[in-house]
mmCIF file of C-alpha atoms in Angstrom:
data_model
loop_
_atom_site.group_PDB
_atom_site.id
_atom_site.type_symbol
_atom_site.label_atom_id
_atom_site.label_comp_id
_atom_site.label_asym_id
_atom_site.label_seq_id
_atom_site.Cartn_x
_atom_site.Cartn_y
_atom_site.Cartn_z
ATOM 1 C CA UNK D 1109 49.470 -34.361 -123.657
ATOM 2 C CA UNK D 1110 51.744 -32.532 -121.586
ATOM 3 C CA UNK D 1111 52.803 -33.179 -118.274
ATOM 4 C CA UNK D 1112 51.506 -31.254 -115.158
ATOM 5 C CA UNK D 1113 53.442 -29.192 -113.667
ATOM 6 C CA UNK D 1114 53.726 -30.093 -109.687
ATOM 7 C CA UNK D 1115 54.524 -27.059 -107.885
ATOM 8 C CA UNK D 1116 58.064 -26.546 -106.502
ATOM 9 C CA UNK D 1117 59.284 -26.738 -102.936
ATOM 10 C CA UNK D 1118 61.386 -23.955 -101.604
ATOM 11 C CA UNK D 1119 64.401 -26.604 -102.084
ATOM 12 C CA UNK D 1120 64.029 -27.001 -105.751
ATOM 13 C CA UNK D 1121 62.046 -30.617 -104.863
ATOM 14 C CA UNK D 1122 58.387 -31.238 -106.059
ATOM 15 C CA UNK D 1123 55.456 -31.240 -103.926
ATOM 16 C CA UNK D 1124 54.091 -34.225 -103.774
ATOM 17 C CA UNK D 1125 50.074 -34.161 -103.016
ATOM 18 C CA UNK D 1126 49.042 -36.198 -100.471
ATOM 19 C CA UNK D 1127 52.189 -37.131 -99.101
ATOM 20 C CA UNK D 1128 55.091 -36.635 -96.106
ATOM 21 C CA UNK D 1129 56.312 -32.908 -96.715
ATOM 22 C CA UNK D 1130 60.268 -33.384 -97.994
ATOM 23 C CA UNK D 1131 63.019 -32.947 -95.498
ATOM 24 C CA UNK D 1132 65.400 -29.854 -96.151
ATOM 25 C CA UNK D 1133 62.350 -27.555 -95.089
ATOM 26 C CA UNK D 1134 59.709 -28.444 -97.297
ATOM 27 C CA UNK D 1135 56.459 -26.296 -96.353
ATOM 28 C CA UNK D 1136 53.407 -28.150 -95.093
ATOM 29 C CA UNK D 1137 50.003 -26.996 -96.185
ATOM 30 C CA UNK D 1138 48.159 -25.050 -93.489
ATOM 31 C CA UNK D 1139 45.665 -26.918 -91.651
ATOM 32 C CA UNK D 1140 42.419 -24.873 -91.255
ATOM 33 C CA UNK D 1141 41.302 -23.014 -88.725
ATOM 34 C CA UNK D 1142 45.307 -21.901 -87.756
ATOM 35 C CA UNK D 1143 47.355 -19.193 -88.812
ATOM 36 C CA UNK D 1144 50.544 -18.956 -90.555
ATOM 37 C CA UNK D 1145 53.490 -18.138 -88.579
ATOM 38 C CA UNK D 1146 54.897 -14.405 -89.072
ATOM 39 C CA UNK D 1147 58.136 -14.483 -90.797
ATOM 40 C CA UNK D 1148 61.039 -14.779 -88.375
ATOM 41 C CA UNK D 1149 59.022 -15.378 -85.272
ATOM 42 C CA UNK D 1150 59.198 -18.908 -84.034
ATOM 43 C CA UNK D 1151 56.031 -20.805 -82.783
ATOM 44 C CA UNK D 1152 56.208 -23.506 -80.157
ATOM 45 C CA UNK D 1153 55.118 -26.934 -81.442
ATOM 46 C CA UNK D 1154 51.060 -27.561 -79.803
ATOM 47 C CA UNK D 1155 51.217 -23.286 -79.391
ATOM 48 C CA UNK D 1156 47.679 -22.681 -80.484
ATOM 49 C CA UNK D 1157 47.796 -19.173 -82.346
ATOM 50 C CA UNK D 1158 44.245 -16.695 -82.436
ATOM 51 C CA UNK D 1159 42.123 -16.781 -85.385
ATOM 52 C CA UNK D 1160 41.713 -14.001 -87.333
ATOM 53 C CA UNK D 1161 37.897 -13.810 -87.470
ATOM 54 C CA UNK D 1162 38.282 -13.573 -83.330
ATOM 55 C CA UNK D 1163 38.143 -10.246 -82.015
ATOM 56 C CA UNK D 1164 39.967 -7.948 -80.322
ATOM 57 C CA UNK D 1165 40.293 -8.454 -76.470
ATOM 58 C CA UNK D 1166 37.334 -10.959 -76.721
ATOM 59 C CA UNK D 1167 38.233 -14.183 -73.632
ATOM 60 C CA UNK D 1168 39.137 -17.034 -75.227
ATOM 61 C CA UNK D 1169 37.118 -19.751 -75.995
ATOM 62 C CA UNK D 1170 33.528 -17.503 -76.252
ATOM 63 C CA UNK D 1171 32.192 -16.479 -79.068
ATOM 64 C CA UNK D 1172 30.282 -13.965 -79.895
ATOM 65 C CA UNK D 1173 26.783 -13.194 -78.599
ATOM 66 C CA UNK D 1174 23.709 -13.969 -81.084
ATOM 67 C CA UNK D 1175 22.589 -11.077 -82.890
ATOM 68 C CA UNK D 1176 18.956 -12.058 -81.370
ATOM 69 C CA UNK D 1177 19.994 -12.992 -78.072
ATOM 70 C CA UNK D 1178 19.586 -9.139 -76.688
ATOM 71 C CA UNK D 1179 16.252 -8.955 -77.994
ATOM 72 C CA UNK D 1180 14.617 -12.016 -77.182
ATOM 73 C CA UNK D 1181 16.152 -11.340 -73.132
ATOM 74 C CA UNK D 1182 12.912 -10.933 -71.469
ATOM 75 C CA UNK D 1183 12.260 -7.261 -70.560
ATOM 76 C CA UNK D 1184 12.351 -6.333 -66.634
ATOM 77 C CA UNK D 1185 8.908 -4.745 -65.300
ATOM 78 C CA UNK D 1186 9.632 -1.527 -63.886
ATOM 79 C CA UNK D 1187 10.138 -0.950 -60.689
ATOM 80 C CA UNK D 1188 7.338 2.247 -60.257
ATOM 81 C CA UNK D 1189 4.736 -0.832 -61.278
ATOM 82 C CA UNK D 1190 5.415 -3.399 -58.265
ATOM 83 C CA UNK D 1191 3.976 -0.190 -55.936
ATOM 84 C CA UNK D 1192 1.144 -0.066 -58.013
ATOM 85 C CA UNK D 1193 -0.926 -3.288 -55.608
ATOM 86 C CA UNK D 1194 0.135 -1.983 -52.059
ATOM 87 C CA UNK D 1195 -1.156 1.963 -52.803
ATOM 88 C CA UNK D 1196 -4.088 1.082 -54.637
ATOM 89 C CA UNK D 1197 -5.127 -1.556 -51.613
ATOM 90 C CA UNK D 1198 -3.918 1.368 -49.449
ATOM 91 C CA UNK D 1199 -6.061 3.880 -51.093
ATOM 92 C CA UNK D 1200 -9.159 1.977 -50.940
ATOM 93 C CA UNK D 1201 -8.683 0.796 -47.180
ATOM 94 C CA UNK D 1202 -7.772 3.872 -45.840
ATOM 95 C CA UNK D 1203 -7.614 7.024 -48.053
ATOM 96 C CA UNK D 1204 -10.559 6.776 -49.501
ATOM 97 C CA UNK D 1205 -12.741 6.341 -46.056
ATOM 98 C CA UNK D 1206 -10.313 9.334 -45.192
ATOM 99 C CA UNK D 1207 -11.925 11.765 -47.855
ATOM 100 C CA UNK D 1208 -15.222 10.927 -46.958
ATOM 101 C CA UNK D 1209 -14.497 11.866 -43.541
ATOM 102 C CA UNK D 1210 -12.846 15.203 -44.610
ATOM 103 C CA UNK D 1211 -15.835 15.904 -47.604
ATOM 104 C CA UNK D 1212 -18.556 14.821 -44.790
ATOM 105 C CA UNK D 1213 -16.678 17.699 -42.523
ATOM 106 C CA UNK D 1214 -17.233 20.669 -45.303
ATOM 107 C CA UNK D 1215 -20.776 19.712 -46.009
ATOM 108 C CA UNK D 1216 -23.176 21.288 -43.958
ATOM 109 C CA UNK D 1217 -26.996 20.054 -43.085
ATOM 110 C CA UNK D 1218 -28.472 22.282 -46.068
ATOM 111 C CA UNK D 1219 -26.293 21.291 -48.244
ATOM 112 C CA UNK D 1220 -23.764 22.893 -50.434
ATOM 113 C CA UNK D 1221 -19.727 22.920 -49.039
ATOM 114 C CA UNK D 1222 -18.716 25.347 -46.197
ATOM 115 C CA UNK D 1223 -15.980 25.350 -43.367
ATOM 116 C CA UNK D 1224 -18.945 26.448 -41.195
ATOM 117 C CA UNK D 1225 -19.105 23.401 -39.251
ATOM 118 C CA UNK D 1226 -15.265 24.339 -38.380
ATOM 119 C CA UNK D 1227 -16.213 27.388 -37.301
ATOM 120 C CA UNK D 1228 -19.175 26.014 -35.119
ATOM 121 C CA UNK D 1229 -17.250 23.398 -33.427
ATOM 122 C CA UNK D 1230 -14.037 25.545 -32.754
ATOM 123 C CA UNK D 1231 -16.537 28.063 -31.011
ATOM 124 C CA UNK D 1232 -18.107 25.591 -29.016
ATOM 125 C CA UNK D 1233 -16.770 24.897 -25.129
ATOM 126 C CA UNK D 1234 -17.341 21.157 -25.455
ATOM 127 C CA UNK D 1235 -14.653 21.206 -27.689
ATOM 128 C CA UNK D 1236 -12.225 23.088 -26.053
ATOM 129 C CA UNK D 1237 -12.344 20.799 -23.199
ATOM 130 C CA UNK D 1238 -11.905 17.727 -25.236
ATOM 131 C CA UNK D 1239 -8.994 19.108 -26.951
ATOM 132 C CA UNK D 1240 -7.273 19.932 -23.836
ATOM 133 C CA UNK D 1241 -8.133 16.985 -21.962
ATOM 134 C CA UNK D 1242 -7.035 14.584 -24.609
ATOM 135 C CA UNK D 1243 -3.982 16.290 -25.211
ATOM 136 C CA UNK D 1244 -2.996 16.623 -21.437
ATOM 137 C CA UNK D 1245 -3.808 12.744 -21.040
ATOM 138 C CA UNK D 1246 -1.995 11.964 -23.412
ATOM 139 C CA UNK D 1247 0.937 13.928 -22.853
ATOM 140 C CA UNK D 1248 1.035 12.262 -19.016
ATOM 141 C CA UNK D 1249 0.687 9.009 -20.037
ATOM 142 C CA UNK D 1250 3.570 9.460 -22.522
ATOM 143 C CA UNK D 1251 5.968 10.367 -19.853
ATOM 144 C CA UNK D 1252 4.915 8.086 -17.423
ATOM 145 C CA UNK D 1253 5.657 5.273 -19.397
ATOM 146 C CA UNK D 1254 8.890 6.429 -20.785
ATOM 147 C CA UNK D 1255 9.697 7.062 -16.716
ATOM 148 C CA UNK D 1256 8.039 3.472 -15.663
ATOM 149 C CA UNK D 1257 9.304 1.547 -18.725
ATOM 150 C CA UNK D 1258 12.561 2.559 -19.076
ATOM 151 C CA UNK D 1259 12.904 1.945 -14.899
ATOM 152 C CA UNK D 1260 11.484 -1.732 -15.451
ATOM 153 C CA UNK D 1261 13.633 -2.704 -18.515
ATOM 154 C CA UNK D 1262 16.518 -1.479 -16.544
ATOM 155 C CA UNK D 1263 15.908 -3.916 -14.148
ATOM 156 C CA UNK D 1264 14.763 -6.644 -16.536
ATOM 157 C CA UNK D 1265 18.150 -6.605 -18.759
ATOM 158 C CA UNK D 1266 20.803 -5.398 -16.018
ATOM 159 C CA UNK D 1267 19.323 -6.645 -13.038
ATOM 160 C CA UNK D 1268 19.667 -10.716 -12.535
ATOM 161 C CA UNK D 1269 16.654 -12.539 -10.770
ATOM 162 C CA UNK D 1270 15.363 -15.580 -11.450
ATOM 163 C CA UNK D 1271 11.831 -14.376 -12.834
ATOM 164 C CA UNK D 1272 14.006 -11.885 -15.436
ATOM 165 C CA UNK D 1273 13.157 -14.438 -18.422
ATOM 166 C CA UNK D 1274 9.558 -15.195 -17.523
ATOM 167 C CA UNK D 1275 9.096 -11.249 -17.037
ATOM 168 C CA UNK D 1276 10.108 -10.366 -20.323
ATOM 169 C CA UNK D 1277 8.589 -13.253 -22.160
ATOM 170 C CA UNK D 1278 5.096 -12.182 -20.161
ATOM 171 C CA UNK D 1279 5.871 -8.663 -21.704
ATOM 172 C CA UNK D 1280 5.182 -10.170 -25.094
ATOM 173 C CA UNK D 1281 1.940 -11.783 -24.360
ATOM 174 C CA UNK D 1282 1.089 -8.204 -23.130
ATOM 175 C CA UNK D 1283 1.124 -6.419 -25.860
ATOM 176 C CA UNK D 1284 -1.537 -8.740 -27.341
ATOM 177 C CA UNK D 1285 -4.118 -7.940 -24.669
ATOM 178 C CA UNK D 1286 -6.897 -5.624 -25.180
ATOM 179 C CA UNK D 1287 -6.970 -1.749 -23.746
ATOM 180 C CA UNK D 1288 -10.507 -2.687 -22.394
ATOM 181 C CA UNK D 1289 -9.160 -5.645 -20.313
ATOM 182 C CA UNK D 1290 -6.533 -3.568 -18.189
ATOM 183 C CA UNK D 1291 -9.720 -1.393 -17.271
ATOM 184 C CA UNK D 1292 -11.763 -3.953 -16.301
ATOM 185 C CA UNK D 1293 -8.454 -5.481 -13.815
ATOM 186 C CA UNK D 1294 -8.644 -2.037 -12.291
ATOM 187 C CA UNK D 1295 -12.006 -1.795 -11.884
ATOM 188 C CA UNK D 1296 -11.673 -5.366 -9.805
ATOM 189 C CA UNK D 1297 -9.603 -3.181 -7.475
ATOM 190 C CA UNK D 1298 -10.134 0.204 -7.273
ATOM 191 C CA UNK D 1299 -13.688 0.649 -8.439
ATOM 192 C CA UNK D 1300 -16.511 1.232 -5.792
ATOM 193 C CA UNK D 1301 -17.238 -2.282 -5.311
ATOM 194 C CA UNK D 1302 -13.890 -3.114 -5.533
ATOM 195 C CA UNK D 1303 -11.320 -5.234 -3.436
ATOM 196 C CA UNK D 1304 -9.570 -2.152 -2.347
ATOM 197 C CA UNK D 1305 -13.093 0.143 -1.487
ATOM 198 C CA UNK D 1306 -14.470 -3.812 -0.067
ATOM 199 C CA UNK D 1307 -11.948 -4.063 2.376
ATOM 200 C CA UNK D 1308 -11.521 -0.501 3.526
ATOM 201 C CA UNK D 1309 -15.773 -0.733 4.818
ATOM 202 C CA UNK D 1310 -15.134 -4.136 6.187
ATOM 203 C CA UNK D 1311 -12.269 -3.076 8.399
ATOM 204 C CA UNK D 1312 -13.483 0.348 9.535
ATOM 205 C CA UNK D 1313 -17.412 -0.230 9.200
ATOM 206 C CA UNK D 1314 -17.618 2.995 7.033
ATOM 207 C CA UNK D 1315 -20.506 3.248 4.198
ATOM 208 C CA UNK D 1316 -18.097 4.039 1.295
ATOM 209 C CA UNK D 1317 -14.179 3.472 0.612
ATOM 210 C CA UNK D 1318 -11.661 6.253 -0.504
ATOM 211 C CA UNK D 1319 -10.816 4.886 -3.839
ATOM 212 C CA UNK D 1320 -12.811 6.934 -6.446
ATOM 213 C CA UNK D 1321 -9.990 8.264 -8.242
ATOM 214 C CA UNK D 1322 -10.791 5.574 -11.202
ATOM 215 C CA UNK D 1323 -13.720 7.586 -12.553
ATOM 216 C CA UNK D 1324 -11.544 10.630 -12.708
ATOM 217 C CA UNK D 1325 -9.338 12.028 -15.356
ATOM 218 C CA UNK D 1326 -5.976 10.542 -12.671
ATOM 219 C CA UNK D 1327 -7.894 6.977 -13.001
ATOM 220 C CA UNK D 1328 -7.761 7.348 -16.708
ATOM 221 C CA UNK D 1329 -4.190 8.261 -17.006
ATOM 222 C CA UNK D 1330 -3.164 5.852 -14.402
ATOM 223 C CA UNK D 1331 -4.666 2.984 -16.654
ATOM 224 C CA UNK D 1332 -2.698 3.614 -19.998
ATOM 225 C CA UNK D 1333 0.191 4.405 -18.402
ATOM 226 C CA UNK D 1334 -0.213 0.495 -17.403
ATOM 227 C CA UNK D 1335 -1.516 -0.751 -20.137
ATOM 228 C CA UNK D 1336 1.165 1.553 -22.662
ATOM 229 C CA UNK D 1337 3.957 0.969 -20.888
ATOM 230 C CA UNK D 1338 5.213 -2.469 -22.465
ATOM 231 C CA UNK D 1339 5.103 -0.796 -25.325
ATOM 232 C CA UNK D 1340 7.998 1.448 -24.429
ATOM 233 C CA UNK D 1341 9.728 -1.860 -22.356
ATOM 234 C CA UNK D 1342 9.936 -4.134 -25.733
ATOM 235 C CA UNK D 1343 12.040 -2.006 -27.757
ATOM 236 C CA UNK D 1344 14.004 -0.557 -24.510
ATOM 237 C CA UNK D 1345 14.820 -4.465 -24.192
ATOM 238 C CA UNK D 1346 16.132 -4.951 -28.176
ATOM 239 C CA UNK D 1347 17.945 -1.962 -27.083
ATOM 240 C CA UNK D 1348 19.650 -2.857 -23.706
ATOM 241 C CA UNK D 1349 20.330 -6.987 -25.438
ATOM 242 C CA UNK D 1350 22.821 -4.811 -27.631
ATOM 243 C CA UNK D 1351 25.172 -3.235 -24.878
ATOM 244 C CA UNK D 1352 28.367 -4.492 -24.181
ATOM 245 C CA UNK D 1353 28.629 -5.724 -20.685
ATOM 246 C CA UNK D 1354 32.376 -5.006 -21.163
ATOM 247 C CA UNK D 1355 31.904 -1.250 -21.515
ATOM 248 C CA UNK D 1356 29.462 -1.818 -18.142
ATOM 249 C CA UNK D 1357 32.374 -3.753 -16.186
ATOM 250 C CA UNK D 1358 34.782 -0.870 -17.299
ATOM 251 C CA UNK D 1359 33.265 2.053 -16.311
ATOM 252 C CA UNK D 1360 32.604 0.135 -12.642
ATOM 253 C CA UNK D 1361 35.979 -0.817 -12.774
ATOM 254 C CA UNK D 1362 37.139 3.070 -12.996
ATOM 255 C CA UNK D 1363 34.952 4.164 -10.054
ATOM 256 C CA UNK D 1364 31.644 5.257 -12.024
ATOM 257 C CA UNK D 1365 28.494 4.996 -9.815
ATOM 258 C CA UNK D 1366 25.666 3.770 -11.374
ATOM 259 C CA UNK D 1367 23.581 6.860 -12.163
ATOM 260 C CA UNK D 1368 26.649 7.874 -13.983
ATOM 261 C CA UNK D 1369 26.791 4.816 -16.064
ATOM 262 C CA UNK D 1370 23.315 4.937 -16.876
ATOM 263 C CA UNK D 1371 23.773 8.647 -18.099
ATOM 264 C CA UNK D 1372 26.634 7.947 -19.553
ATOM 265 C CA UNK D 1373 26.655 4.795 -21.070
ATOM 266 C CA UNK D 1374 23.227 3.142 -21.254
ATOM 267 C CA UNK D 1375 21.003 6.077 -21.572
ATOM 268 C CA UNK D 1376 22.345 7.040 -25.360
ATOM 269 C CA UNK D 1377 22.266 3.980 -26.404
ATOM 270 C CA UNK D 1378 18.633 3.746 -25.346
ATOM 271 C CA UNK D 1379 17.285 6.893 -26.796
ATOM 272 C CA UNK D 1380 15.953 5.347 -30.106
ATOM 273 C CA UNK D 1381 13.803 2.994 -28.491
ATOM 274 C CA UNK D 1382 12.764 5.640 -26.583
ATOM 275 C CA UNK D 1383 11.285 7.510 -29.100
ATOM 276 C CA UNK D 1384 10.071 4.792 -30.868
ATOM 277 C CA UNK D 1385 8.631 3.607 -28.121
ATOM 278 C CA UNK D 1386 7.328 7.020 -27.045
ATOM 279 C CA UNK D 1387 6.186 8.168 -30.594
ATOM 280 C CA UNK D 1388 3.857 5.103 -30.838
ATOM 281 C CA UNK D 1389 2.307 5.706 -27.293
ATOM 282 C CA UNK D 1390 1.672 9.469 -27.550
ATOM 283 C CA UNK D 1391 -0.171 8.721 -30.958
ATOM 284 C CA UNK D 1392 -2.143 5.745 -29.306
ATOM 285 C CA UNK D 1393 -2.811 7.804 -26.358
ATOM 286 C CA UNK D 1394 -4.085 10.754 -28.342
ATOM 287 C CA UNK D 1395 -6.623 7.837 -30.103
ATOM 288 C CA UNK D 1396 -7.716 6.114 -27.181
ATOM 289 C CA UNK D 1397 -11.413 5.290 -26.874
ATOM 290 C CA UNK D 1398 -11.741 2.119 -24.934
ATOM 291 C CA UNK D 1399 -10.176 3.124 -21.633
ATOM 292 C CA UNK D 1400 -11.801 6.224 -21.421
ATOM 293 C CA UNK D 1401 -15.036 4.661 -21.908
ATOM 294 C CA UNK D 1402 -14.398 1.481 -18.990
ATOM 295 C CA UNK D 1403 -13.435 3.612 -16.965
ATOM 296 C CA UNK D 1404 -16.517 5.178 -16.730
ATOM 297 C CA UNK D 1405 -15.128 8.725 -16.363
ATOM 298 C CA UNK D 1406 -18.410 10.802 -17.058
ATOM 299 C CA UNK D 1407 -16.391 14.351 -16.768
ATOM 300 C CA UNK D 1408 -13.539 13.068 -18.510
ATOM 301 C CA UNK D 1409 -14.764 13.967 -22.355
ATOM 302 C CA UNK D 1410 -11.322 13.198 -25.118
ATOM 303 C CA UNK D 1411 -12.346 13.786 -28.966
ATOM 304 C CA UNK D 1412 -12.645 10.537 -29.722
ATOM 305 C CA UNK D 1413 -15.408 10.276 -26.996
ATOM 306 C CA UNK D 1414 -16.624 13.448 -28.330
ATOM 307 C CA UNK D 1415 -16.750 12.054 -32.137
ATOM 308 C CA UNK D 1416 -18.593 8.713 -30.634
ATOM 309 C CA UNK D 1417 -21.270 11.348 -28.462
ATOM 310 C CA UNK D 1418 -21.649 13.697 -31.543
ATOM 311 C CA UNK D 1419 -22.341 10.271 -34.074
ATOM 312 C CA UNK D 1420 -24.185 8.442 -31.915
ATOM 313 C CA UNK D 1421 -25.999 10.184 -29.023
ATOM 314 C CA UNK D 1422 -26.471 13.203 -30.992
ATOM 315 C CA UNK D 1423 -26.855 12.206 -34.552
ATOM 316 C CA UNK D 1424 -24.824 15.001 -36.071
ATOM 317 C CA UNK D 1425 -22.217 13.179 -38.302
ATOM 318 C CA UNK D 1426 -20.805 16.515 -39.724
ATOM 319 C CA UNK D 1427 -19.569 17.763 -36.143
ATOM 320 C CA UNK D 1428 -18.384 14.269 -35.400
ATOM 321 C CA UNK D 1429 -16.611 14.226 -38.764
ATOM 322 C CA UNK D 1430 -14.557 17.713 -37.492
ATOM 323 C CA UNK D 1431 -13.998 16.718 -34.507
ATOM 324 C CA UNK D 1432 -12.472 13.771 -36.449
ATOM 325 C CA UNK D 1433 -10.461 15.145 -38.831
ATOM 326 C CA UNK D 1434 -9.299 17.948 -36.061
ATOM 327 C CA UNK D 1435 -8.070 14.504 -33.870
ATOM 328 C CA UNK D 1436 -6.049 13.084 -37.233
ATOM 329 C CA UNK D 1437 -4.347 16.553 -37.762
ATOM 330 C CA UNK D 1438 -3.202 16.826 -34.065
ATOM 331 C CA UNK D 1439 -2.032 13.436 -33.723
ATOM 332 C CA UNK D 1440 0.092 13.478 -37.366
ATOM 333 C CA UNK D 1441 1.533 17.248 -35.768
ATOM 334 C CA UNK D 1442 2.014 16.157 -32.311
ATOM 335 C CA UNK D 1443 3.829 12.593 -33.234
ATOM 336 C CA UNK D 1444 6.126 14.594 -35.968
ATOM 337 C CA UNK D 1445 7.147 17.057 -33.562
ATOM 338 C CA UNK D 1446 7.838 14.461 -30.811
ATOM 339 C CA UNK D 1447 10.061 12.416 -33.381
ATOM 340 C CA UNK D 1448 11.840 16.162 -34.281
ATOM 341 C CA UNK D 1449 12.661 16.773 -31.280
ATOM 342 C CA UNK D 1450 13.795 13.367 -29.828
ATOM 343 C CA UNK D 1451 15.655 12.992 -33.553
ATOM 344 C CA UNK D 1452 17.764 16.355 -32.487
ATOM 345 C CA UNK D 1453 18.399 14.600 -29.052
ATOM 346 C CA UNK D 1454 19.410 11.466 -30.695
ATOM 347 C CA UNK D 1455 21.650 12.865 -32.939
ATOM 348 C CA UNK D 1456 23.580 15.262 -30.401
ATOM 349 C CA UNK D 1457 23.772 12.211 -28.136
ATOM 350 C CA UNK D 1458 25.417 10.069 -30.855
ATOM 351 C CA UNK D 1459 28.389 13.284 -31.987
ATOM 352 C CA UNK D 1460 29.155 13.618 -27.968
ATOM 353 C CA UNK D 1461 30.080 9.861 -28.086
ATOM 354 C CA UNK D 1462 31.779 9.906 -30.824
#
């Protein structure tokens, strides 16, 4: 039997299998999982080269992906289905009452759909002078408590006293109260058997005191502008807690007097909370039901007193259903023009300072 043939080193020696490589450059066999060295390029001893089967650019020490792993990542809900919950719980709370309101309002007492009842209720006088009463009220007791609150925060946040905490804490607890409650307070001391009117015939003897402006439309705006006004205060006072006193101290420091500071410096800053603040009054002013009706102002008809007369007192739910849906449309017009025209004075206020 012949001999097999070991296979010859590059030296002329035999490979032996098994063991040491011979000196004089003998070639080791690769070990797996490394790649021969290109010839003439030396390798560092421990120098770990890439393997082939790795790609391209891919970091070291990852391999690659699954072939599964993209589809079993769980799919992401779109977004368009998490609004699905807060509109339908919006439609039935509110928008759906809403179109019976508005399908009551075209649907006259024989039946049938007809913009009649518009057309008797615009022609009416009652109406007229609900429309302008409620928007003139309203209107007043906007400014008034832009004028009062934005006088009282100014005090509040620049003015130091030792009640300036306890004020502005009781401003809070305010805001929780109800409209009706305010009414009552004033009643206490301006009705006709009030403190004020109770003093007045003690002192002089007289049957009757002068106060009887509470039952008039002055008495009604006089009470929301003191029960709104905190309303316009708490965001003046977020507003005012963000002023640098430094910017105060300098423009004292050059010889500004204070109206000129205020003008200048505070007022700006304070016009967004101003017509935040003033948007949400004029819209709850144009609503208002409970002061009106405290008061007991019988000449002093708004459309929401008109809708509770018409539904109540007279039984006719289609006029009090216009009369409704003509108090929605002003008070969506009247609080989008307010915010138009405050948003121009805003934004003019904010290019001047800058």
């Amino acid at each position: 039997m012949a001999d097999a043939v070991l296979p010859r080193t590059a030296d002329g020696g035999n490979a032996t299998p098994g063991g040491n490589a011979p000196s004089g450059g003998d070639a080791t066999p690769a070990t797996p999982g490394t790649a021969p060295a290109a010839s003439g390029q030396d390798t560092a001893p421990g120098q770990d080269t890439a393997p082939a089967a790795r790609s391209k650019g891919a970091a070291p020490g990852k391999g690659a992906a699954p072939a599964g792993a993209a589809a079993r990542r769980p799919r992401r809900v779109p977004g368009w289905l998490w609004t699905l919950p807060p509109v339908a719980a919006l439609g039935l709370v509110f928008l759906y009452p809403l179109v019976l309101v508005v399908r009551q309002s075209v649907t006259p007492a024989d039946g049938g759909t007809s913009l009649e009842p518009y057309r008797e209720t615009f022609a009416s006088e009652a109406f007229r002078d609900a429309l302008t009463t409620t928007v003139w009220i309203a209107a007043g007791a906007t400014v008034g408590c832009l004028v009062l609150g934005f006088l009282l925060a100014l005090v509040i946040a620049f003015v130091p006293f030792p009640a300036g905490k306890a004020l502005s804490r009781f401003i809070d607890v305010f805001l929780s109260f109800p409209s009706f409650l305010i009414t009552l307070a004033l009643l206490f001391i301006y009705g006709t058997v009030g403190m004020a009117n109770g003093l007045w015939t003690e002192t002089t003897g007289a049957a009757s005191g002068p106060f009887t402006f509470l039952h008039t439309p002055w008495g009604v705006l006089l009470a929301e502008i003191t029960y709104f006004t905190p309303f316009v205060m708490r965001p003046l006072l977020a507003a005012f807690s963000q002023i640098d006193t430094a910017q105060l101290e300098a423009a004292s420091s050059l010889g500004a007097r204070p109206l000129r500071i205020i003008r200048q410096v505070i007022l700006p800053e304070a016009l967004p909370a101003l017509a935040a603040g003033g948007s949400l009054v004029l819209v709850m002013c144009l609503n208002e039901f409970g002061i009106v009706l405290f008061t007991g102002a019988k000449d002093v008809t708004t459309l929401p007193m008109l809708v509770y007369g018409k539904a109540i007192y007279d039984g006719d739910y289609t006029g009090a259903c216009v009369v409704a849906v003509v108090n929605i449309a002003l008070s969506v017009a009247l609080y989008g023009l307010y915010r138009t025209l405050v948003g121009k004075a805003t934004g003019g206020a904010r290019r001047a300072r800058a």
